[in-house]
XYZ file of C-alpha atoms in Angstrom:
686
model
C -22.905 50.345 46.688
C -25.111 52.889 48.464
C -27.979 54.939 47.173
C -29.490 58.271 48.290
C -32.454 60.476 47.453
C -30.277 63.424 46.537
C -30.222 64.484 42.936
C -27.249 63.486 40.848
C -26.195 67.142 40.510
C -25.517 67.265 44.240
C -23.410 64.142 44.351
C -19.681 64.570 44.715
C -17.389 61.959 43.169
C -13.924 60.909 44.068
C -11.297 60.884 41.425
C -11.183 57.720 39.342
C -7.978 56.486 40.821
C -9.207 57.057 44.392
C -12.661 55.739 43.686
C -11.530 52.454 42.234
C -8.304 51.589 43.981
C -8.867 47.860 43.663
C -9.674 48.084 40.024
C -6.321 49.636 39.267
C -4.205 47.682 41.732
C -3.854 44.103 40.384
C -2.879 42.089 43.432
C -3.176 38.323 43.646
C -6.393 38.459 45.624
C -8.337 40.537 43.100
C -7.651 39.152 39.636
C -10.130 39.961 36.866
C -12.231 37.058 35.542
C -10.789 37.354 32.101
C -7.393 37.508 30.439
C -8.400 38.972 27.137
C -10.193 41.932 25.814
C -13.072 39.806 24.578
C -15.175 37.800 27.047
C -17.498 36.434 24.417
C -19.375 39.644 23.865
C -20.680 39.961 20.305
C -19.361 43.533 20.238
C -15.676 43.877 19.422
C -13.543 46.754 20.742
C -14.474 50.009 19.105
C -11.880 52.640 18.420
C -13.392 56.028 19.156
C -12.411 59.500 18.395
C -12.205 61.814 21.451
C -12.082 65.541 21.386
C -10.126 66.695 24.443
C -9.662 70.304 25.579
C -7.254 70.836 28.480
C -7.225 73.942 30.639
C -5.350 73.774 33.926
C -6.512 77.214 35.101
C -8.919 77.737 37.996
C -12.027 77.965 35.881
C -10.770 75.892 32.951
C -12.727 72.853 31.772
C -11.987 69.766 29.707
C -14.900 68.494 27.647
C -15.041 65.028 26.071
C -17.930 63.875 23.867
C -18.309 60.194 23.173
C -20.830 58.114 21.267
C -21.131 54.388 20.714
C -23.746 52.066 19.307
C -24.231 48.363 19.401
C -26.906 45.757 19.012
C -27.891 46.334 22.631
C -28.087 50.129 22.721
C -26.122 53.381 22.512
C -24.932 56.093 24.915
C -23.558 59.548 24.625
C -21.815 61.452 27.391
C -20.774 65.040 27.794
C -18.012 65.695 30.304
C -16.643 68.967 31.705
C -14.104 69.370 34.482
C -14.685 71.757 37.418
C -13.729 70.328 40.834
C -11.755 67.458 42.298
C -13.640 64.577 43.871
C -12.761 62.859 47.135
C -11.480 59.270 47.322
C -13.875 56.412 47.471
C -13.168 53.175 49.291
C -15.736 51.226 47.269
C -14.259 48.063 45.691
C -15.466 46.637 42.435
C -14.255 43.077 41.935
C -15.744 42.798 38.519
C -13.322 45.290 37.015
C -16.200 47.377 35.665
C -17.068 51.006 36.251
C -20.577 51.673 37.624
C -21.808 55.126 36.644
C -23.732 57.158 39.204
C -22.299 55.358 42.302
C -20.147 56.831 45.088
C -18.840 55.887 48.435
C -21.212 58.113 50.422
C -23.509 60.201 48.313
C -26.923 58.986 47.358
C -27.869 58.660 43.718
C -30.339 57.044 41.382
C -30.554 53.261 41.379
C -28.642 51.943 38.320
C -30.102 49.406 35.884
C -28.863 45.933 36.439
C -26.910 44.384 33.514
C -26.040 40.780 32.932
C -22.385 39.915 33.312
C -20.540 39.947 30.036
C -23.385 41.743 28.248
C -23.299 45.134 29.980
C -24.500 48.100 27.994
C -22.245 51.041 27.411
C -22.006 53.452 30.356
C -25.227 55.432 30.531
C -24.443 58.028 33.165
C -20.664 58.122 33.110
C -17.926 58.268 30.537
C -16.637 55.103 28.851
C -13.152 54.045 29.757
C -10.549 54.758 27.128
C -7.108 53.210 26.733
C -4.965 56.306 26.430
C -1.581 54.667 26.339
C 0.115 57.206 28.670
C -2.584 57.181 31.371
C -5.833 55.523 32.259
C -8.471 58.248 32.039
C -11.709 59.359 30.546
C -10.020 62.574 29.484
C -6.768 64.337 30.226
C -7.503 65.244 33.897
C -7.195 63.022 36.923
C -10.183 64.302 38.978
C -13.818 64.646 38.081
C -17.051 66.049 39.491
C -20.548 66.936 38.442
C -21.337 70.597 38.201
C -24.668 72.184 38.491
C -25.328 71.869 34.794
C -24.973 68.128 34.904
C -21.599 68.196 33.173
C -18.960 65.764 34.260
C -15.681 67.530 34.975
C -12.325 65.741 35.108
C -9.023 67.240 36.207
C -5.721 66.134 34.672
C -3.320 63.811 36.511
C -0.047 63.451 34.636
C 1.316 60.870 37.096
C -1.180 58.130 36.262
C 0.466 54.780 35.485
C 0.597 53.577 31.855
C -1.113 50.173 31.906
C -3.234 49.841 28.758
C -2.915 50.232 24.993
C -3.991 53.510 23.518
C -7.332 54.554 22.132
C -9.668 51.539 22.548
C -12.838 51.254 24.582
C -12.677 48.400 27.026
C -15.726 46.120 26.438
C -18.162 46.339 29.349
C -15.732 48.692 31.082
C -13.335 45.880 31.955
C -9.656 46.612 32.266
C -6.974 44.427 30.731
C -4.422 43.346 33.310
C -0.901 44.294 32.442
C 1.864 41.809 32.085
C -0.402 39.129 30.572
C 0.232 38.478 26.853
C -2.783 39.015 24.632
C -3.882 36.596 21.990
C -3.622 38.217 18.592
C -6.428 37.385 16.196
C -5.814 37.321 12.471
C -9.471 38.062 11.817
C -10.567 41.541 10.933
C -13.515 43.435 12.375
C -16.323 44.284 10.011
C -19.705 45.971 10.141
C -22.617 43.589 10.483
C -25.274 43.464 7.771
C -28.185 42.947 10.131
C -28.395 39.199 9.515
C -27.914 36.362 11.973
C -27.256 37.304 15.600
C -26.060 40.849 14.949
C -27.906 44.073 14.336
C -27.364 46.207 11.270
C -24.243 48.333 11.684
C -22.847 46.371 14.632
C -19.162 45.736 14.626
C -18.549 41.999 14.411
C -15.454 39.904 14.342
C -14.473 39.169 10.747
C -14.784 35.638 9.416
C -11.842 33.527 8.382
C -10.125 34.235 5.086
C -9.854 30.517 4.234
C -12.794 30.494 1.868
C -11.785 33.643 0.042
C -8.219 32.367 -0.120
C -9.390 29.106 -1.665
C -11.440 31.011 -4.213
C -8.419 33.088 -5.219
C -6.241 29.973 -5.470
C -8.888 28.129 -7.501
C -9.120 31.047 -9.939
C -5.365 30.931 -10.437
C -5.479 27.175 -11.057
C -8.281 27.672 -13.567
C -6.300 30.395 -15.332
C -3.328 28.071 -15.766
C -5.706 25.378 -16.991
C -7.049 27.783 -19.610
C -3.496 28.424 -20.805
C -2.913 24.668 -21.155
C -6.177 24.357 -23.064
C -5.214 27.116 -25.501
C -1.914 25.316 -26.151
C -3.763 22.105 -26.955
C -2.529 20.292 -23.856
C -5.963 19.020 -22.898
C -4.786 16.312 -20.505
C -2.949 18.817 -18.317
C -5.817 21.294 -18.605
C -8.215 18.607 -17.384
C -6.012 17.895 -14.370
C -5.920 21.575 -13.466
C -9.684 21.948 -13.832
C -10.116 18.920 -11.561
C -7.920 20.619 -8.970
C -9.894 23.872 -9.208
C -13.147 21.924 -8.730
C -11.753 20.190 -5.653
C -10.951 23.622 -4.198
C -14.275 25.183 -5.162
C -16.782 22.431 -5.982
C -19.775 24.764 -6.286
C -18.299 26.813 -9.130
C -20.262 26.159 -12.335
C -17.621 27.750 -14.592
C -15.020 25.181 -13.532
C -17.401 22.380 -14.464
C -18.046 23.964 -17.846
C -14.315 24.330 -18.485
C -13.789 20.693 -17.574
C -16.487 19.768 -20.098
C -14.601 21.712 -22.777
C -11.420 19.736 -22.074
C -13.303 16.427 -22.146
C -14.914 17.402 -25.447
C -11.525 18.156 -26.969
C -10.368 14.698 -25.834
C -13.373 13.028 -27.472
C -14.992 12.009 -24.173
C -18.361 13.493 -25.071
C -20.565 11.545 -22.680
C -18.463 12.667 -19.699
C -18.581 16.231 -21.032
C -22.381 16.053 -21.092
C -22.450 15.019 -17.438
C -20.142 17.892 -16.474
C -22.281 20.449 -18.312
C -25.411 19.092 -16.673
C -23.737 19.545 -13.289
C -22.770 23.130 -14.222
C -26.391 23.889 -15.128
C -27.546 22.342 -11.867
C -25.195 24.611 -9.921
C -26.162 27.678 -11.943
C -29.435 27.200 -13.880
C -28.967 30.510 -15.687
C -25.409 29.818 -16.879
C -25.784 30.527 -20.590
C -22.373 29.219 -21.654
C -23.091 25.819 -20.120
C -26.448 25.660 -21.915
C -24.787 26.472 -25.241
C -22.120 23.835 -24.714
C -24.768 21.273 -23.734
C -26.764 22.041 -26.887
C -23.685 21.473 -29.047
C -22.861 18.217 -27.271
C -26.395 16.888 -27.539
C -26.381 17.654 -31.258
C -23.138 15.731 -31.706
C -24.542 12.657 -29.970
C -27.774 12.904 -31.943
C -30.284 13.968 -29.285
C -32.240 16.647 -31.101
C -34.865 17.307 -28.427
C -32.321 17.907 -25.682
C -30.202 20.030 -28.014
C -33.161 22.291 -28.790
C -34.074 22.598 -25.084
C -30.673 24.010 -24.161
C -30.092 25.976 -27.368
C -33.401 27.831 -26.994
C -33.188 28.188 -23.216
C -35.395 31.058 -21.946
C -33.482 34.282 -21.490
C -30.767 33.644 -24.076
C -30.537 34.065 -27.835
C -29.661 30.848 -29.723
C -26.559 30.880 -31.885
C -27.773 31.146 -35.523
C -25.197 28.685 -36.867
C -26.000 26.094 -34.206
C -29.725 26.578 -34.756
C -29.316 26.024 -38.489
C -27.321 22.836 -37.879
C -29.999 21.579 -35.508
C -32.802 22.257 -37.991
C -30.905 20.473 -40.769
C -30.241 17.517 -38.493
C -33.917 17.244 -37.556
C -34.937 17.347 -41.219
C -32.654 14.457 -42.250
C -33.525 12.457 -39.140
C -37.242 12.688 -39.923
C -36.628 11.619 -43.524
C -34.555 8.708 -42.307
C -37.375 7.578 -40.009
C -39.894 7.765 -42.877
C -37.644 5.746 -45.199
C -37.129 3.122 -42.525
C -40.892 2.691 -42.083
C -41.323 2.217 -45.845
C -38.437 -0.248 -46.083
C -36.585 2.093 -48.447
C -33.169 1.231 -47.082
C -31.240 3.016 -49.807
C -32.887 6.305 -48.829
C -32.467 5.496 -45.139
C -28.739 5.007 -45.709
C -28.476 8.290 -47.593
C -30.397 10.290 -44.982
C -28.464 8.809 -42.061
C -25.208 9.848 -43.740
C -26.638 13.340 -44.296
C -27.730 13.609 -40.654
C -24.256 12.611 -39.490
C -22.719 15.197 -41.811
C -24.739 18.032 -40.224
C -22.769 17.641 -36.999
C -24.099 14.504 -35.293
C -20.762 12.794 -35.845
C -20.791 10.948 -32.515
C -24.334 9.610 -32.452
C -24.418 5.847 -31.752
C -28.038 5.720 -32.882
C -27.342 7.244 -36.302
C -24.395 4.891 -36.813
C -26.663 1.996 -35.848
C -29.284 3.244 -38.307
C -26.664 3.260 -41.048
C -25.610 -0.278 -40.056
C -29.227 -1.454 -40.151
C -29.654 -0.069 -43.666
C -26.427 -1.768 -44.797
C -27.609 -5.051 -43.279
C -30.905 -4.883 -45.157
C -28.951 -4.107 -48.354
C -26.878 -7.280 -47.735
C -23.661 -5.380 -47.021
C -23.065 -7.285 -43.809
C -19.316 -6.685 -43.468
C -19.844 -2.936 -43.845
C -22.627 -3.048 -41.253
C -20.353 -4.874 -38.830
C -17.582 -2.343 -39.480
C -19.972 0.523 -38.634
C -21.003 -1.009 -35.335
C -17.414 -1.719 -34.327
C -16.868 2.044 -33.995
C -19.553 2.392 -31.315
C -18.350 2.304 -27.719
C -20.908 1.498 -25.043
C -20.836 3.267 -21.669
C -22.096 2.002 -18.363
C -24.355 4.938 -17.496
C -25.174 6.952 -20.602
C -26.798 10.324 -19.951
C -30.396 10.887 -20.988
C -31.082 7.167 -21.471
C -34.817 8.016 -21.533
C -34.445 9.465 -25.049
C -36.411 7.594 -27.718
C -35.064 6.706 -31.150
C -37.438 5.237 -33.755
C -39.907 4.421 -30.970
C -37.521 2.552 -28.684
C -35.016 3.568 -26.028
C -31.972 5.054 -27.726
C -29.483 2.615 -26.196
C -31.803 -0.331 -26.820
C -31.964 0.533 -30.535
C -28.195 0.151 -30.886
C -28.340 -3.275 -29.222
C -31.333 -4.204 -31.370
C -29.351 -3.593 -34.563
C -26.228 -5.269 -33.204
C -28.170 -8.444 -32.417
C -29.335 -8.676 -36.040
C -25.852 -8.103 -37.471
C -24.294 -10.661 -35.141
C -26.916 -13.212 -36.170
C -26.317 -12.524 -39.884
C -22.608 -13.210 -39.395
C -23.263 -16.457 -37.584
C -22.169 -15.223 -34.175
C -25.305 -16.509 -32.514
C -24.152 -16.347 -28.882
C -23.267 -12.669 -29.298
C -26.605 -12.072 -30.988
C -28.546 -13.592 -28.112
C -26.572 -11.552 -25.579
C -27.189 -8.259 -27.416
C -30.899 -8.992 -27.859
C -31.308 -9.827 -24.171
C -29.603 -6.572 -23.164
C -31.898 -4.649 -25.504
C -34.895 -6.351 -23.902
C -33.739 -5.375 -20.440
C -33.232 -1.757 -21.540
C -36.651 -1.457 -23.209
C -38.747 -4.441 -22.131
C -42.021 -3.083 -23.518
C -40.957 -2.644 -27.163
C -42.570 -5.149 -29.555
C -39.805 -5.025 -32.202
C -37.126 -5.837 -29.633
C -39.189 -8.713 -28.248
C -39.621 -10.139 -31.770
C -35.907 -9.969 -32.554
C -35.052 -11.571 -29.218
C -37.378 -14.495 -29.926
C -36.074 -14.951 -33.484
C -32.453 -14.862 -32.401
C -33.027 -17.520 -29.765
C -34.887 -19.819 -32.207
C -32.239 -19.466 -34.938
C -29.408 -20.117 -32.492
C -31.210 -23.217 -31.227
C -31.780 -24.518 -34.793
C -28.146 -23.977 -35.759
C -26.907 -25.840 -32.676
C -29.222 -28.794 -33.333
C -28.310 -28.923 -37.023
C -24.589 -28.947 -36.235
C -25.040 -31.800 -33.783
C -26.955 -33.838 -36.361
C -24.358 -33.150 -39.071
C -21.537 -34.262 -36.754
C -23.347 -37.536 -36.130
C -23.763 -38.115 -39.895
C -27.526 -37.578 -39.946
C -27.431 -35.191 -42.906
C -31.097 -35.311 -43.878
C -32.210 -34.426 -40.338
C -29.595 -31.710 -40.225
C -31.134 -30.206 -43.389
C -34.503 -30.124 -41.646
C -33.029 -28.487 -38.543
C -31.394 -25.723 -40.570
C -34.675 -25.264 -42.428
C -36.476 -24.664 -39.113
C -34.052 -21.866 -38.328
C -34.657 -20.260 -41.727
C -38.337 -19.918 -40.830
C -37.348 -17.336 -38.192
C -34.656 -15.645 -40.284
C -35.081 -16.133 -44.005
C -31.992 -14.015 -44.743
C -29.449 -15.968 -42.732
C -26.616 -16.880 -45.085
C -24.964 -19.162 -42.516
C -27.955 -21.483 -42.330
C -28.185 -21.639 -46.125
C -24.532 -22.506 -46.471
C -24.721 -25.160 -43.744
C -27.677 -26.778 -45.448
C -25.827 -26.675 -48.787
C -23.050 -28.759 -47.256
C -25.641 -31.292 -46.094
C -27.119 -31.469 -49.607
C -23.668 -32.107 -51.067
C -23.086 -34.907 -48.552
C -26.328 -36.447 -49.800
C -25.164 -36.015 -53.434
C -27.874 -33.461 -54.165
C -25.579 -31.063 -56.027
C -28.280 -28.900 -57.561
C -29.921 -28.256 -54.189
C -26.503 -27.479 -52.786
C -25.931 -24.919 -55.551
C -29.365 -23.357 -54.923
C -28.673 -22.832 -51.228
C -25.205 -21.442 -52.049
C -26.820 -18.991 -54.448
C -29.161 -17.802 -51.687
C -26.281 -17.403 -49.266
C -24.250 -15.437 -51.824
C -27.239 -13.240 -52.657
C -27.360 -12.224 -49.007
C -23.577 -12.071 -48.539
C -21.798 -11.812 -51.927
C -18.271 -12.321 -50.574
C -19.118 -15.355 -48.435
C -16.045 -17.505 -49.243
C -17.432 -20.740 -47.770
C -20.483 -20.526 -50.017
C -18.268 -19.751 -53.029
C -16.080 -22.777 -52.376
C -19.088 -25.069 -51.852
C -20.697 -23.862 -55.082
C -17.442 -24.313 -57.048
C -17.156 -27.898 -55.817
C -20.804 -28.633 -56.652
C -20.427 -27.134 -60.153
C -17.345 -29.267 -60.706
C -19.306 -32.373 -59.690
C -21.921 -31.475 -62.295
C -19.216 -30.837 -64.951
C -19.906 -27.115 -65.047
C -16.229 -26.211 -65.326
C -16.759 -22.706 -66.607
C -18.798 -21.783 -63.496
C -16.322 -23.642 -61.289
C -13.340 -21.757 -62.758
C -15.137 -18.445 -62.243
C -15.775 -19.196 -58.551
C -12.234 -20.473 -58.015
C -10.763 -17.358 -59.605
C -12.843 -15.207 -57.248
C -11.606 -17.255 -54.320
C -8.027 -16.923 -55.564
C -8.324 -13.156 -55.417
C -9.890 -13.304 -51.952
C -7.419 -15.923 -50.648
C -4.171 -15.428 -52.572
C -2.112 -17.533 -50.172
C -4.411 -20.560 -50.100
C -2.591 -23.406 -51.940
C -5.660 -25.652 -51.897
C -7.666 -23.041 -53.758
C -4.787 -22.567 -56.241
C -4.633 -26.291 -56.936
C -8.402 -26.563 -57.328
C -8.384 -23.650 -59.757
C -5.597 -25.176 -61.819
C -7.442 -28.472 -61.973
C -10.681 -26.774 -63.033
C -8.855 -24.845 -65.759
C -7.353 -28.025 -67.171
C -10.725 -29.736 -67.116
C -12.293 -26.774 -68.853
C -9.651 -26.901 -71.607
C -10.121 -30.635 -72.005
C -13.871 -30.141 -72.264
C -13.234 -27.700 -75.113
C -10.773 -30.046 -76.866
C -7.742 -27.804 -76.363
C -4.126 -28.981 -76.130
C -3.074 -28.897 -72.477
C 0.341 -27.531 -71.478
C 1.709 -26.619 -68.088
C 0.021 -29.356 -66.079
C 2.196 -28.649 -63.047
C 0.752 -26.891 -60.015
C 3.798 -26.840 -57.734
C 5.014 -23.411 -58.785
C 7.341 -24.556 -61.580
C 7.310 -22.636 -64.833
C 7.105 -24.791 -67.977
C 10.164 -24.510 -70.227
C 9.745 -24.172 -74.018
C 12.676 -25.309 -76.182
C 11.313 -25.373 -79.745
C 9.687 -22.793 -81.969
C 6.659 -25.043 -82.581
C 5.920 -25.451 -78.858
C 6.434 -21.737 -78.355
C 3.852 -20.855 -81.009
C 1.367 -23.365 -79.543
C 1.899 -21.994 -76.039
C 1.279 -18.334 -76.850
C -1.724 -19.095 -79.067
C -3.679 -20.797 -76.258
C -6.703 -19.064 -74.730
C -6.079 -16.799 -71.800
C -2.996 -14.901 -70.696
C 0.532 -16.228 -71.208
C 3.746 -14.748 -69.825
C 7.068 -15.742 -71.430
C 10.349 -15.205 -69.609
C 13.333 -14.975 -71.981
C 16.404 -15.740 -69.909
C 20.054 -16.792 -69.958
C 21.528 -19.240 -67.467
C 24.786 -17.307 -67.206
C 22.975 -14.041 -66.333
C 22.810 -13.163 -62.637
C 19.773 -10.941 -63.181
C 17.880 -13.790 -64.813
C 18.754 -16.210 -62.039
C 17.656 -13.651 -59.446
C 14.320 -13.189 -61.264
C 13.498 -16.934 -61.656
C 12.293 -17.571 -58.033
C 10.013 -14.580 -58.278
C 8.471 -15.945 -61.504
C 7.822 -19.260 -59.751
C 5.998 -17.371 -56.974
C 3.856 -15.526 -59.531
C 2.975 -18.854 -61.091
C 1.465 -19.955 -57.766
C -0.113 -16.607 -56.989
C -1.814 -16.265 -60.400
C -2.754 -19.796 -61.459
C -5.055 -18.572 -64.230
C -2.028 -17.140 -66.054
C 0.259 -19.447 -68.092
C 3.970 -18.941 -67.386
C 6.713 -20.127 -69.762
C 10.471 -19.707 -69.874
C 12.833 -19.729 -72.869
C 16.636 -20.044 -72.559
C 17.925 -17.922 -75.470
C 21.254 -19.803 -75.577
C 19.555 -23.193 -75.956
C 16.586 -22.003 -78.032
C 18.343 -19.703 -80.440
C 15.612 -20.032 -83.074
C 12.941 -18.750 -80.664
C 15.166 -15.862 -79.534
C 15.891 -14.916 -83.161
C 12.222 -15.100 -84.140
C 11.216 -12.871 -81.204
C 14.186 -10.528 -81.728
C 15.532 -10.841 -78.140
C 18.610 -8.635 -77.623
C 18.613 -8.165 -73.823
C 17.803 -10.478 -70.945
C 15.733 -10.752 -68.910
C 12.887 -9.855 -71.284
C 9.215 -10.542 -70.616
C 6.462 -10.776 -73.219
C 2.783 -11.067 -72.382
C 0.298 -12.633 -74.819
C -3.449 -12.720 -74.624
C -5.355 -15.178 -76.820
C -2.314 -15.460 -79.132
C -1.641 -11.704 -79.507
C 1.248 -9.861 -77.861
C -0.001 -7.128 -75.547
C 3.071 -6.157 -73.528
C 6.899 -6.359 -73.625
C 9.199 -5.402 -70.749
C 13.001 -5.417 -70.485
C 14.563 -5.851 -67.026
C 11.414 -4.843 -65.127
C 11.296 -4.547 -61.345
C 9.442 -7.140 -59.306
C 6.655 -4.729 -58.498
C 6.162 -3.599 -62.090
C 6.089 -7.163 -63.347
C 3.538 -8.317 -60.789
C 1.308 -5.266 -61.325
C 1.285 -5.928 -65.063
C 0.492 -9.629 -64.636
C -2.291 -8.795 -62.200
C -3.863 -6.277 -64.568
C -3.972 -8.750 -67.462
C -5.167 -11.624 -65.290
C -8.372 -9.841 -64.259
């Protein structure tokens, strides 16, 4: 490239095709250093609009105005055609046009540009892909006139080598015959961030993310449809899929929490809502759902935090439920401090009814109140409905001064100990201590449970070895740490009975039954001790209670029958029906019949006929009732053999049943069903 001191107006230019013969002739020795339109330049091809005026007359001109802008600069050129330029033998191996250069004429020294980052042409026109010709305008020759305009004359024979209408980046020319890579990314205007200036044309980013977002929305929509239909399992699966496609979407997490709530998995729902709030701290719907969930699991402080979150109005109904819950919870805490367990039970039920229906702590509070009221089976039933989770949310929450989860274990340890399940009690107390190691109440219960369990084990060992007096002392040591343990009282009562100390045995049984009224072992031990002391009335009462509790226990039935006979003998009564093997006593004379029905208690008489199929079918059932209700006297009368009895009782149809109580007839039934007969006997036996 040569330079001269002449002004640019005086420079004559060859035509483009003559000036750059090597740029337009793609032989093997002069290949461009690129195969594509883009050589890594941050500026993508810009489609420009050109205004072209053709005039082939002597003084006609063609004027083209172009303008481009990029992050590196902008140019504008104004071109008019006047004369034809001579050829230039200058070769340009870079494939770029250098404005202001010629084969012979001097000109201004051009600014040097870095390869691949060349600015738009500053003194010459940008190259345009015209489709039908390679030109800057519609003429094939150009020159500068005196006014500084660039004139180009038309050349209709120029070879078609490039696509139409695009500016070649850095002036480079795409070689024909080489396939171009087609990009599926669109070109967009830059926002001025990153490596691009504001307004620069940049290659569009991939559509993968936007496509995933659209797909995730569709999956969520289908999940919502499943949820509305009540198919929560399928809805949960779809929400999981949407989250996997777009894990940062808070709404998907909130929807998943709704499905988990509907399935009763509240703790998992809490975790999902907390994640939604973490992703979007201002997500009001997630805060509302969290408040509702925290209320259901009994965490009032957390519920209030999310219900009254700054920037949102709390739901009036939810706020009212929360206030009611807090009121009953405070009353429950006050009653517990005063030892008013009846009020504590009432207030815990009221707190649960306000909406905290899934609070383990409130259920445990109810169980604790039942335990203190000596309703141990009910307390155990309450705790059996609580399911423990490995990592409960918000484990830092306090309940009655101790960690919420530790309180549940604290109550469970006491219930397990009251039921005699000492190993389970120790395990629960130790877990409570690990959860809240600094709480004094938990430490006290843990110590007591361990001492009681140790005393029970030692007492059992001594009893097995026949050392009953020492066993009594061992059980007594355990009662020092838990004065309301019915198991230790009952065990010691057995030791007293082995030593023949029946009154002491009865006293310990009374204590055990005061704590646990339906404790069958204590009832049986007391009945035996009363029988040893000749207290048959008390023995019969205990045996009858046991008979109702254990209707299929033959040993209890036999013991009851024996006690009843002894009671009658002690009163000087005539004893009938001394059998206890399920046989019904048969009455054949009118005198025996009158004596039988006049005895104290309830008597059932079955009037039958041997030749009757219905009577024979009913007889085994009567024998079963005789075993099942030993306090009731059962008799049978064959009307064919005992005609006098049948005539006196006016029996016309068999089978007929008559029930007497203390000598007076109270019920008569003809051909009753099994169920009706048993229900009637049961009612009169109570």
